[in-house]
Amino acid sequence: MEDFKNYSKDLKEILDYIPDGNPVISVYLRVDNSKILRQDYITSLNSMITEAKSNIEGNANIDKVQRRNLSDLLEKIKRYINDVFRPESAKTVIIYADRLGLWKVIRLSLNLKSKIIIDPKPHTQNLRTLLKNYKVYGVLLLDKEKAQIYSLYMGEVNEYLAALISEVPPKVNYRSQLAYKEKNLLSRIEEKLHQFFKIINERTFELFKDRRFDSLILAGRKEIIPQFENYLHSYLQQIHIGNIYAEPDSPLGDIKEKANKVIVQHETALKNAIIDKLINEYFPGGMGVLGIKATINALNLEQAKTIIYDINFKHDGYVCNSCTYLTVEQEETCPYCDSKLTYYSDIVDEIIEDALKQGCEVVDVENNERLIKAGSIGAVLRYKF
Ligand SMILES: [Zn+2]
């Protein structure tokens, strides 16, 4: 999806930021609570802040007043992470701050490398690419009398898209009143429901045509959803990924939680399908590579279209200090620019960063046995060798 209208307001502000001459602090902090202890990410933040402060001191482009402001802001970020922030489902938190009051906290459900960058504008190069990978899910919560549609983006409720209430049938004229008398109460209720479901379907379809969501989840009572499914436009049927059972007045948090389970299932199935295609089709046909060496090679040649990796995969290697050259072999100097290579105990982060910089799609998976056996990482290529 090319347009930015589905991004949350905060993200849009960051992506549209116009530099005003003031340095902006961008903090990326990995906080995945399934892997990292709170104490560890706080320690990691503290050491990054110490390093950032010493870089600021040595930077001739930053004046004395700016220096003090940046230092105060870094302390504010430290206090925020210590006293206020809780990771919950976030894997990476990004904080943008500047002297003129810019303060944005963005939670991502993807692991990114921790870093602090101080630049004239927010550091978003990778974010833009990353966000394109995320789908927007429409959730339609329906009942016999009312319906609500909202969108979920990156696991969070993004916005209400519509609320619909079944209208009382218009005043009938004499002749149709007679006709009504012929019908029993039940069929009148059915007629009303029929009209209402048609309206819900039309409104939902309009939102889809307006590209307000990519996939649809239906939510409601067990007996209502199958009835409504008959009304779904054929295009909506194609993007309908699952149902959740809920009461019309269920708290939004419950709906979100259940919807996220459906989304994880759906996305896992898609990811597994990509892996199967890479191993069964792209790799044998020369349009795919498997294993860290071949994947790095594809990246060094800017040949990769999609990178697929297991989030628990680690591998040591070397990174060039000046260009983005990566290697798992110990080499004297970078073959591209002759600079010194630095040893990393884990270069998977560097591989992902490089892939995002190149505009690759990045697919992170966990515990897919076929991928692990094939080397835990691979790439779909843009073209054959
Ligand atoms: Zn180099």
mmCIF file of C-alpha atoms and ligand atoms in Angstrom:
data_model
loop_
_atom_site.group_PDB
_atom_site.id
_atom_site.type_symbol
_atom_site.label_atom_id
_atom_site.label_comp_id
_atom_site.label_asym_id
_atom_site.label_seq_id
_atom_site.Cartn_x
_atom_site.Cartn_y
_atom_site.Cartn_z
ATOM 1 C CA MET A 1 0.000 0.000 0.000
ATOM 2 C CA GLU A 2 1.674 3.146 -1.222
ATOM 3 C CA ASP A 3 -0.296 5.870 0.513
ATOM 4 C CA PHE A 4 0.228 6.906 4.102
ATOM 5 C CA LYS A 5 -3.402 7.435 5.055
ATOM 6 C CA ASN A 6 -3.542 4.227 7.001
ATOM 7 C CA TYR A 7 -0.696 5.159 9.259
ATOM 8 C CA SER A 8 -1.589 6.475 12.631
ATOM 9 C CA LYS A 9 -1.545 10.244 13.113
ATOM 10 C CA ASP A 10 1.699 10.117 15.115
ATOM 11 C CA LEU A 11 3.531 8.178 12.447
ATOM 12 C CA LYS A 12 2.271 10.445 9.727
ATOM 13 C CA GLU A 13 3.576 13.470 11.600
ATOM 14 C CA ILE A 14 7.001 11.876 11.892
ATOM 15 C CA LEU A 15 7.136 10.797 8.254
ATOM 16 C CA ASP A 16 6.025 14.279 7.122
ATOM 17 C CA TYR A 17 8.417 16.103 9.454
ATOM 18 C CA ILE A 18 9.945 19.228 7.937
ATOM 19 C CA PRO A 19 13.416 20.034 9.344
ATOM 20 C CA ASP A 20 13.556 23.386 11.147
ATOM 21 C CA GLY A 21 17.248 23.462 11.978
ATOM 22 C CA ASN A 22 16.867 21.841 15.393
ATOM 23 C CA PRO A 23 18.437 18.461 16.049
ATOM 24 C CA VAL A 24 15.952 15.625 16.608
ATOM 25 C CA ILE A 25 16.705 12.664 18.855
ATOM 26 C CA SER A 26 15.553 9.267 17.560
ATOM 27 C CA VAL A 27 15.820 6.437 20.076
ATOM 28 C CA TYR A 28 15.218 2.874 18.948
ATOM 29 C CA LEU A 29 15.067 0.502 21.881
ATOM 30 C CA ARG A 30 14.502 -3.211 21.724
ATOM 31 C CA VAL A 31 12.137 -4.118 24.568
ATOM 32 C CA ASP A 32 10.732 -7.507 23.526
ATOM 33 C CA ASN A 33 9.698 -8.883 26.921
ATOM 34 C CA SER A 34 9.748 -12.485 25.710
ATOM 35 C CA LYS A 35 13.539 -12.163 25.272
ATOM 36 C CA ILE A 36 14.820 -9.121 27.118
ATOM 37 C CA LEU A 37 14.627 -8.332 30.804
ATOM 38 C CA ARG A 38 13.563 -4.845 31.795
ATOM 39 C CA GLN A 39 16.873 -4.352 33.597
ATOM 40 C CA ASP A 40 18.753 -5.246 30.405
ATOM 41 C CA TYR A 41 16.989 -2.787 28.124
ATOM 42 C CA ILE A 42 17.372 -0.063 30.725
ATOM 43 C CA THR A 43 21.105 -0.793 30.937
ATOM 44 C CA SER A 44 21.333 -0.779 27.169
ATOM 45 C CA LEU A 45 19.501 2.580 26.992
ATOM 46 C CA ASN A 46 21.757 4.098 29.655
ATOM 47 C CA SER A 47 24.916 3.121 27.838
ATOM 48 C CA MET A 48 23.561 4.438 24.525
ATOM 49 C CA ILE A 49 22.691 7.729 26.225
ATOM 50 C CA THR A 50 26.193 8.025 27.693
ATOM 51 C CA GLU A 51 27.652 7.430 24.247
ATOM 52 C CA ALA A 52 25.249 9.887 22.588
ATOM 53 C CA LYS A 53 26.181 12.572 25.115
ATOM 54 C CA SER A 54 29.875 12.174 24.411
ATOM 55 C CA ASN A 55 29.190 12.337 20.656
ATOM 56 C CA ILE A 56 27.234 15.554 21.186
ATOM 57 C CA GLU A 57 30.165 17.028 23.146
ATOM 58 C CA GLY A 58 32.513 16.283 20.269
ATOM 59 C CA ASN A 59 30.198 17.548 17.528
ATOM 60 C CA ALA A 60 31.213 20.989 16.269
ATOM 61 C CA ASN A 61 27.879 21.453 14.447
ATOM 62 C CA ILE A 62 25.947 21.496 17.707
ATOM 63 C CA ASP A 63 26.144 24.708 19.743
ATOM 64 C CA LYS A 64 26.221 25.055 23.506
ATOM 65 C CA VAL A 65 22.502 25.738 23.972
ATOM 66 C CA GLN A 66 21.541 22.835 21.712
ATOM 67 C CA ARG A 67 23.949 20.612 23.654
ATOM 68 C CA ARG A 68 22.220 21.360 26.929
ATOM 69 C CA ASN A 69 18.773 20.876 25.368
ATOM 70 C CA LEU A 70 19.736 17.530 23.892
ATOM 71 C CA SER A 71 21.205 16.405 27.162
ATOM 72 C CA ASP A 72 17.969 17.357 28.998
ATOM 73 C CA LEU A 73 15.908 15.520 26.404
ATOM 74 C CA LEU A 74 18.036 12.386 26.767
ATOM 75 C CA GLU A 75 17.417 12.516 30.528
ATOM 76 C CA LYS A 76 13.681 12.919 29.896
ATOM 77 C CA ILE A 77 13.746 9.819 27.655
ATOM 78 C CA LYS A 78 15.610 7.903 30.355
ATOM 79 C CA ARG A 79 12.997 8.873 32.974
ATOM 80 C CA TYR A 80 10.160 7.971 30.613
ATOM 81 C CA ILE A 81 11.543 4.467 29.973
ATOM 82 C CA ASN A 82 12.279 3.956 33.673
ATOM 83 C CA ASP A 83 9.094 5.335 35.191
ATOM 84 C CA VAL A 84 6.297 5.231 32.650
ATOM 85 C CA PHE A 85 6.977 2.850 29.795
ATOM 86 C CA ARG A 86 5.766 -0.769 29.829
ATOM 87 C CA PRO A 87 6.610 -2.995 26.822
ATOM 88 C CA GLU A 88 3.386 -5.083 26.769
ATOM 89 C CA SER A 89 3.242 -6.457 23.220
ATOM 90 C CA ALA A 90 5.812 -4.051 21.753
ATOM 91 C CA LYS A 91 9.137 -5.472 20.601
ATOM 92 C CA THR A 92 10.756 -2.173 19.763
ATOM 93 C CA VAL A 93 9.871 1.267 21.055
ATOM 94 C CA ILE A 94 10.890 4.366 19.119
ATOM 95 C CA ILE A 95 10.972 7.790 20.754
ATOM 96 C CA TYR A 96 11.325 10.995 18.769
ATOM 97 C CA ALA A 97 12.048 14.192 20.672
ATOM 98 C CA ASP A 98 13.217 17.708 19.979
ATOM 99 C CA ARG A 99 13.575 21.004 21.806
ATOM 100 C CA LEU A 100 10.417 22.487 20.277
ATOM 101 C CA GLY A 101 8.153 19.951 21.925
ATOM 102 C CA LEU A 102 8.278 17.050 19.488
ATOM 103 C CA TRP A 103 7.600 13.938 21.596
ATOM 104 C CA LYS A 104 6.360 10.782 19.918
ATOM 105 C CA VAL A 105 6.427 7.274 21.277
ATOM 106 C CA ILE A 106 5.883 4.613 18.638
ATOM 107 C CA ARG A 107 5.508 0.963 19.541
ATOM 108 C CA LEU A 108 6.405 -1.647 16.960
ATOM 109 C CA SER A 109 5.718 -5.361 17.026
ATOM 110 C CA LEU A 110 8.970 -6.084 15.211
ATOM 111 C CA ASN A 111 12.506 -6.369 16.507
ATOM 112 C CA LEU A 112 14.749 -3.511 15.433
ATOM 113 C CA LYS A 113 18.285 -2.784 16.494
ATOM 114 C CA SER A 114 18.655 -0.455 19.484
ATOM 115 C CA LYS A 115 20.316 2.844 18.613
ATOM 116 C CA ILE A 116 20.253 6.577 19.202
ATOM 117 C CA ILE A 117 20.539 8.894 16.239
ATOM 118 C CA ILE A 118 20.697 12.687 16.451
ATOM 119 C CA ASP A 119 20.004 14.333 13.117
ATOM 120 C CA PRO A 120 18.213 17.386 11.696
ATOM 121 C CA LYS A 121 15.145 15.184 11.221
ATOM 122 C CA PRO A 122 13.664 11.989 12.691
ATOM 123 C CA HIS A 123 15.473 8.827 11.663
ATOM 124 C CA THR A 124 12.779 7.029 9.644
ATOM 125 C CA GLN A 125 14.556 5.537 6.682
ATOM 126 C CA ASN A 126 13.796 1.982 7.727
ATOM 127 C CA LEU A 127 10.454 2.767 9.266
ATOM 128 C CA ARG A 128 8.982 3.758 5.930
ATOM 129 C CA THR A 129 9.967 0.413 4.422
ATOM 130 C CA LEU A 130 8.834 -1.456 7.483
ATOM 131 C CA LEU A 131 5.422 0.121 7.559
ATOM 132 C CA LYS A 132 4.749 -0.946 4.015
ATOM 133 C CA ASN A 133 5.028 -4.530 5.256
ATOM 134 C CA TYR A 134 2.178 -4.108 7.701
ATOM 135 C CA LYS A 135 -1.378 -4.777 6.722
ATOM 136 C CA VAL A 136 -4.390 -2.897 8.004
ATOM 137 C CA TYR A 137 -7.160 -5.140 9.308
ATOM 138 C CA GLY A 138 -10.777 -4.074 9.338
ATOM 139 C CA VAL A 139 -12.844 -5.465 12.189
ATOM 140 C CA LEU A 140 -16.602 -5.414 11.724
ATOM 141 C CA LEU A 141 -18.454 -5.918 15.000
ATOM 142 C CA LEU A 142 -22.078 -6.547 14.225
ATOM 143 C CA ASP A 143 -25.358 -7.141 15.921
ATOM 144 C CA LYS A 144 -28.976 -7.130 14.771
ATOM 145 C CA GLU A 145 -29.432 -3.466 15.623
ATOM 146 C CA LYS A 146 -26.016 -1.900 15.312
ATOM 147 C CA ALA A 147 -22.613 -2.387 13.747
ATOM 148 C CA GLN A 148 -19.201 -0.819 14.204
ATOM 149 C CA ILE A 149 -16.188 -0.977 11.959
ATOM 150 C CA TYR A 150 -12.705 -0.105 13.016
ATOM 151 C CA SER A 151 -9.218 -0.747 11.804
ATOM 152 C CA LEU A 152 -6.335 -2.517 13.514
ATOM 153 C CA TYR A 153 -2.833 -1.557 12.543
ATOM 154 C CA MET A 154 0.321 -3.156 13.979
ATOM 155 C CA GLY A 155 -1.768 -4.876 16.638
ATOM 156 C CA GLU A 156 -3.426 -1.699 17.880
ATOM 157 C CA VAL A 157 -6.830 -0.184 17.243
ATOM 158 C CA ASN A 158 -6.091 2.522 14.721
ATOM 159 C CA GLU A 159 -9.409 4.285 14.172
ATOM 160 C CA TYR A 160 -13.158 3.928 14.092
ATOM 161 C CA LEU A 161 -14.225 3.784 10.498
ATOM 162 C CA ALA A 162 -17.994 3.708 10.876
ATOM 163 C CA ALA A 163 -20.889 3.126 13.236
ATOM 164 C CA LEU A 164 -24.216 1.983 11.831
ATOM 165 C CA ILE A 165 -27.583 1.729 13.530
ATOM 166 C CA SER A 166 -30.540 -0.123 12.076
ATOM 167 C CA GLU A 167 -33.169 2.426 11.149
ATOM 168 C CA VAL A 168 -36.791 2.086 12.138
ATOM 169 C CA PRO A 169 -38.623 1.274 8.890
ATOM 170 C CA PRO A 170 -40.078 4.404 7.286
ATOM 171 C CA LYS A 171 -43.761 5.161 7.860
ATOM 172 C CA VAL A 172 -45.670 2.891 5.547
ATOM 173 C CA ASN A 173 -48.525 3.990 3.317
ATOM 174 C CA TYR A 174 -51.973 2.502 3.510
ATOM 175 C CA ARG A 175 -51.456 -0.139 0.863
ATOM 176 C CA SER A 176 -48.168 -1.446 2.203
ATOM 177 C CA GLN A 177 -49.634 -1.292 5.711
ATOM 178 C CA LEU A 178 -52.163 -3.813 4.504
ATOM 179 C CA ALA A 179 -49.320 -5.852 3.122
ATOM 180 C CA TYR A 180 -47.587 -5.738 6.489
ATOM 181 C CA LYS A 181 -50.664 -7.078 8.174
ATOM 182 C CA GLU A 182 -50.363 -10.127 6.001
ATOM 183 C CA LYS A 183 -46.954 -10.832 7.397
ATOM 184 C CA ASN A 184 -46.263 -12.038 10.854
ATOM 185 C CA LEU A 185 -44.024 -10.229 13.289
ATOM 186 C CA LEU A 186 -41.105 -12.542 12.664
ATOM 187 C CA SER A 187 -40.935 -11.861 8.951
ATOM 188 C CA ARG A 188 -41.015 -8.101 9.630
ATOM 189 C CA ILE A 189 -38.020 -8.482 11.888
ATOM 190 C CA GLU A 190 -36.324 -10.592 9.242
ATOM 191 C CA GLU A 191 -37.029 -7.965 6.616
ATOM 192 C CA LYS A 192 -35.530 -5.289 8.830
ATOM 193 C CA LEU A 193 -32.455 -7.417 9.473
ATOM 194 C CA HIS A 194 -32.151 -8.156 5.769
ATOM 195 C CA GLN A 195 -32.131 -4.420 4.991
ATOM 196 C CA PHE A 196 -29.672 -3.716 7.771
ATOM 197 C CA PHE A 197 -27.222 -6.414 6.661
ATOM 198 C CA LYS A 198 -27.377 -5.047 3.117
ATOM 199 C CA ILE A 199 -26.482 -1.587 4.425
ATOM 200 C CA ILE A 200 -23.609 -2.950 6.537
ATOM 201 C CA ASN A 201 -22.234 -4.821 3.551
ATOM 202 C CA GLU A 202 -22.432 -1.750 1.320
ATOM 203 C CA ARG A 203 -20.762 0.517 3.860
ATOM 204 C CA THR A 204 -18.003 -2.034 4.546
ATOM 205 C CA PHE A 205 -17.407 -2.458 0.837
ATOM 206 C CA GLU A 206 -17.152 1.326 0.379
ATOM 207 C CA LEU A 207 -14.484 1.486 3.095
ATOM 208 C CA PHE A 208 -12.589 -1.334 1.433
ATOM 209 C CA LYS A 209 -12.748 0.395 -1.967
ATOM 210 C CA ASP A 210 -11.455 3.492 -0.205
ATOM 211 C CA ARG A 211 -8.465 1.314 0.895
ATOM 212 C CA ARG A 212 -9.131 1.799 4.577
ATOM 213 C CA PHE A 213 -8.171 -1.815 5.289
ATOM 214 C CA ASP A 214 -6.585 -4.773 3.490
ATOM 215 C CA SER A 215 -8.241 -7.703 5.246
ATOM 216 C CA LEU A 216 -11.490 -8.178 7.111
ATOM 217 C CA ILE A 217 -12.427 -9.913 10.355
ATOM 218 C CA LEU A 218 -16.056 -10.369 11.386
ATOM 219 C CA ALA A 219 -17.008 -10.175 15.042
ATOM 220 C CA GLY A 220 -20.330 -10.891 16.706
ATOM 221 C CA ARG A 221 -22.569 -13.545 18.188
ATOM 222 C CA LYS A 222 -22.187 -17.091 16.887
ATOM 223 C CA GLU A 223 -25.655 -17.165 15.302
ATOM 224 C CA ILE A 224 -25.352 -13.807 13.559
ATOM 225 C CA ILE A 225 -22.045 -14.118 11.724
ATOM 226 C CA PRO A 226 -22.984 -17.044 9.444
ATOM 227 C CA GLN A 227 -26.185 -15.170 8.516
ATOM 228 C CA PHE A 228 -24.261 -12.040 7.659
ATOM 229 C CA GLU A 229 -21.601 -13.916 5.688
ATOM 230 C CA ASN A 230 -24.251 -14.539 2.994
ATOM 231 C CA TYR A 231 -24.451 -10.799 2.437
ATOM 232 C CA LEU A 232 -20.702 -10.205 2.023
ATOM 233 C CA HIS A 233 -19.651 -8.777 -1.307
ATOM 234 C CA SER A 234 -17.520 -11.225 -3.284
ATOM 235 C CA TYR A 235 -14.456 -8.927 -2.960
ATOM 236 C CA LEU A 236 -14.964 -8.820 0.793
ATOM 237 C CA GLN A 237 -15.264 -12.604 0.881
ATOM 238 C CA GLN A 238 -11.812 -12.817 -0.682
ATOM 239 C CA ILE A 239 -10.216 -10.680 2.025
ATOM 240 C CA HIS A 240 -12.281 -12.104 4.898
ATOM 241 C CA ILE A 241 -9.649 -13.895 7.012
ATOM 242 C CA GLY A 242 -11.661 -15.087 10.004
ATOM 243 C CA ASN A 243 -14.314 -14.577 12.633
ATOM 244 C CA ILE A 244 -14.312 -13.858 16.308
ATOM 245 C CA TYR A 245 -17.192 -14.497 18.606
ATOM 246 C CA ALA A 246 -18.089 -11.599 20.804
ATOM 247 C CA GLU A 247 -21.052 -9.896 22.448
ATOM 248 C CA PRO A 248 -22.135 -6.585 20.894
ATOM 249 C CA ASP A 249 -21.043 -4.762 24.037
ATOM 250 C CA SER A 250 -17.736 -6.604 24.543
ATOM 251 C CA PRO A 251 -14.943 -4.233 25.621
ATOM 252 C CA LEU A 252 -12.757 -3.060 22.761
ATOM 253 C CA GLY A 253 -9.721 -4.583 24.463
ATOM 254 C CA ASP A 254 -11.264 -8.067 24.257
ATOM 255 C CA ILE A 255 -12.119 -7.649 20.588
ATOM 256 C CA LYS A 256 -8.590 -6.420 19.889
ATOM 257 C CA GLU A 257 -7.054 -9.383 21.692
ATOM 258 C CA LYS A 258 -9.207 -11.913 19.834
ATOM 259 C CA ALA A 259 -8.656 -10.141 16.511
ATOM 260 C CA ASN A 260 -4.896 -10.217 17.059
ATOM 261 C CA LYS A 261 -5.060 -13.999 17.511
ATOM 262 C CA VAL A 262 -6.845 -14.342 14.163
ATOM 263 C CA ILE A 263 -4.272 -12.013 12.589
ATOM 264 C CA VAL A 264 -1.299 -13.986 13.971
ATOM 265 C CA GLN A 265 -2.816 -17.227 12.642
ATOM 266 C CA HIS A 266 -3.463 -15.683 9.256
ATOM 267 C CA GLU A 267 -0.002 -14.112 9.006
ATOM 268 C CA THR A 268 1.718 -17.305 10.171
ATOM 269 C CA ALA A 269 -0.062 -19.223 7.414
ATOM 270 C CA LEU A 270 1.063 -16.625 4.859
ATOM 271 C CA LYS A 271 4.650 -16.726 6.125
ATOM 272 C CA ASN A 272 4.706 -20.514 6.032
ATOM 273 C CA ALA A 273 3.464 -20.362 2.446
ATOM 274 C CA ILE A 274 6.284 -17.944 1.498
ATOM 275 C CA ILE A 275 8.843 -20.298 3.075
ATOM 276 C CA ASP A 276 7.397 -23.294 1.216
ATOM 277 C CA LYS A 277 7.531 -21.350 -2.036
ATOM 278 C CA LEU A 278 11.125 -20.248 -1.388
ATOM 279 C CA ILE A 279 12.274 -23.798 -0.648
ATOM 280 C CA ASN A 280 10.174 -25.671 -3.233
ATOM 281 C CA GLU A 281 10.195 -23.221 -6.099
ATOM 282 C CA TYR A 282 12.408 -20.109 -5.926
ATOM 283 C CA PHE A 283 15.524 -21.836 -4.569
ATOM 284 C CA PRO A 284 15.569 -24.713 -7.097
ATOM 285 C CA GLY A 285 14.726 -22.256 -9.904
ATOM 286 C CA GLY A 286 17.543 -19.843 -9.043
ATOM 287 C CA MET A 287 15.221 -17.056 -7.875
ATOM 288 C CA GLY A 288 15.895 -17.701 -4.225
ATOM 289 C CA VAL A 289 18.807 -18.300 -1.860
ATOM 290 C CA LEU A 290 19.054 -20.094 1.479
ATOM 291 C CA GLY A 291 21.507 -19.764 4.344
ATOM 292 C CA ILE A 292 23.403 -16.801 5.725
ATOM 293 C CA LYS A 293 26.278 -16.753 3.211
ATOM 294 C CA ALA A 294 24.058 -16.716 0.132
ATOM 295 C CA THR A 295 21.682 -14.224 1.719
ATOM 296 C CA ILE A 296 24.503 -11.812 2.564
ATOM 297 C CA ASN A 297 25.869 -12.230 -0.929
ATOM 298 C CA ALA A 298 22.480 -11.333 -2.427
ATOM 299 C CA LEU A 299 22.335 -8.239 -0.212
ATOM 300 C CA ASN A 300 25.858 -7.146 -1.081
ATOM 301 C CA LEU A 301 24.836 -7.337 -4.745
ATOM 302 C CA GLU A 302 21.538 -5.529 -4.011
ATOM 303 C CA GLN A 303 19.761 -8.492 -5.510
ATOM 304 C CA ALA A 304 17.333 -9.379 -2.719
ATOM 305 C CA LYS A 305 13.636 -8.595 -2.912
ATOM 306 C CA THR A 306 12.415 -10.313 0.251
ATOM 307 C CA ILE A 307 14.404 -11.443 3.274
ATOM 308 C CA ILE A 308 12.929 -14.234 5.366
ATOM 309 C CA TYR A 309 14.509 -15.048 8.699
ATOM 310 C CA ASP A 310 13.905 -16.753 12.011
ATOM 311 C CA ILE A 311 13.856 -14.146 14.765
ATOM 312 C CA ASN A 312 15.900 -16.387 17.068
ATOM 313 C CA PHE A 313 18.689 -16.873 14.533
ATOM 314 C CA LYS A 314 22.112 -15.544 15.494
ATOM 315 C CA HIS A 315 25.391 -15.656 13.598
ATOM 316 C CA ASP A 316 28.693 -13.844 13.993
ATOM 317 C CA GLY A 317 30.420 -11.974 11.214
ATOM 318 C CA TYR A 318 32.047 -8.763 10.041
ATOM 319 C CA VAL A 319 30.673 -5.409 9.007
ATOM 320 C CA CYS A 320 32.526 -2.728 7.044
ATOM 321 C CA ASN A 321 33.008 0.486 9.004
ATOM 322 C CA SER A 322 32.200 2.761 6.092
ATOM 323 C CA CYS A 323 29.979 0.991 3.565
ATOM 324 C CA THR A 324 27.304 -1.627 4.270
ATOM 325 C CA TYR A 325 29.433 -4.613 3.232
ATOM 326 C CA LEU A 326 28.725 -7.697 5.326
ATOM 327 C CA THR A 327 30.560 -10.996 5.524
ATOM 328 C CA VAL A 328 30.786 -14.092 7.683
ATOM 329 C CA GLU A 329 34.428 -14.658 6.646
ATOM 330 C CA GLN A 330 37.348 -12.993 8.339
ATOM 331 C CA GLU A 331 38.851 -10.689 5.730
ATOM 332 C CA GLU A 332 41.618 -8.103 6.049
ATOM 333 C CA THR A 333 39.687 -5.151 4.658
ATOM 334 C CA CYS A 334 36.448 -4.414 2.820
ATOM 335 C CA PRO A 335 36.727 -5.544 -0.829
ATOM 336 C CA TYR A 336 34.584 -2.596 -1.915
ATOM 337 C CA CYS A 337 36.091 0.356 -0.076
ATOM 338 C CA ASP A 338 39.234 -0.938 1.684
ATOM 339 C CA SER A 339 37.961 0.148 5.117
ATOM 340 C CA LYS A 340 38.462 -1.873 8.260
ATOM 341 C CA LEU A 341 35.989 -4.641 9.073
ATOM 342 C CA THR A 342 34.534 -4.860 12.576
ATOM 343 C CA TYR A 343 33.662 -8.143 14.267
ATOM 344 C CA TYR A 344 30.070 -8.563 15.542
ATOM 345 C CA SER A 345 29.024 -11.494 17.697
ATOM 346 C CA ASP A 346 25.691 -11.255 15.902
ATOM 347 C CA ILE A 347 25.257 -9.702 12.476
ATOM 348 C CA VAL A 348 21.618 -10.675 11.915
ATOM 349 C CA ASP A 349 20.510 -7.194 13.028
ATOM 350 C CA GLU A 350 22.922 -5.668 10.508
ATOM 351 C CA ILE A 351 21.559 -7.912 7.771
ATOM 352 C CA ILE A 352 17.983 -6.812 8.525
ATOM 353 C CA GLU A 353 18.965 -3.131 8.726
ATOM 354 C CA ASP A 354 20.739 -3.395 5.400
ATOM 355 C CA ALA A 355 17.748 -5.169 3.835
ATOM 356 C CA LEU A 356 15.373 -2.459 5.062
ATOM 357 C CA LYS A 357 17.684 0.264 3.760
ATOM 358 C CA GLN A 358 17.594 -1.419 0.362
ATOM 359 C CA GLY A 359 13.805 -1.416 0.467
ATOM 360 C CA CYS A 360 13.454 -5.192 0.772
ATOM 361 C CA GLU A 361 10.388 -6.714 2.290
ATOM 362 C CA VAL A 362 11.376 -8.346 5.569
ATOM 363 C CA VAL A 363 9.473 -11.394 6.785
ATOM 364 C CA ASP A 364 10.232 -12.433 10.348
ATOM 365 C CA VAL A 365 9.165 -15.902 11.404
ATOM 366 C CA GLU A 366 9.545 -17.964 14.526
ATOM 367 C CA ASN A 367 10.053 -21.711 14.751
ATOM 368 C CA ASN A 368 9.345 -22.708 11.176
ATOM 369 C CA GLU A 369 11.153 -26.092 11.034
ATOM 370 C CA ARG A 370 11.704 -26.031 7.280
ATOM 371 C CA LEU A 371 13.354 -22.612 7.403
ATOM 372 C CA ILE A 372 15.531 -23.559 10.387
ATOM 373 C CA LYS A 373 16.738 -26.702 8.567
ATOM 374 C CA ALA A 374 17.472 -24.618 5.473
ATOM 375 C CA GLY A 375 19.723 -22.258 7.452
ATOM 376 C CA SER A 376 17.237 -20.003 9.293
ATOM 377 C CA ILE A 377 17.535 -17.240 6.710
ATOM 378 C CA GLY A 378 16.946 -16.832 2.996
ATOM 379 C CA ALA A 379 15.952 -14.401 0.303
ATOM 380 C CA VAL A 380 13.718 -14.159 -2.707
ATOM 381 C CA LEU A 381 15.675 -12.426 -5.473
ATOM 382 C CA ARG A 382 14.688 -9.647 -7.862
ATOM 383 C CA TYR A 383 16.394 -11.411 -10.735
ATOM 384 C CA LYS A 384 18.489 -14.500 -11.411
ATOM 385 C CA PHE A 385 22.250 -14.456 -11.510
HETATM 386 ZN ZN ZN B 1 33.270 -1.128 2.724
#
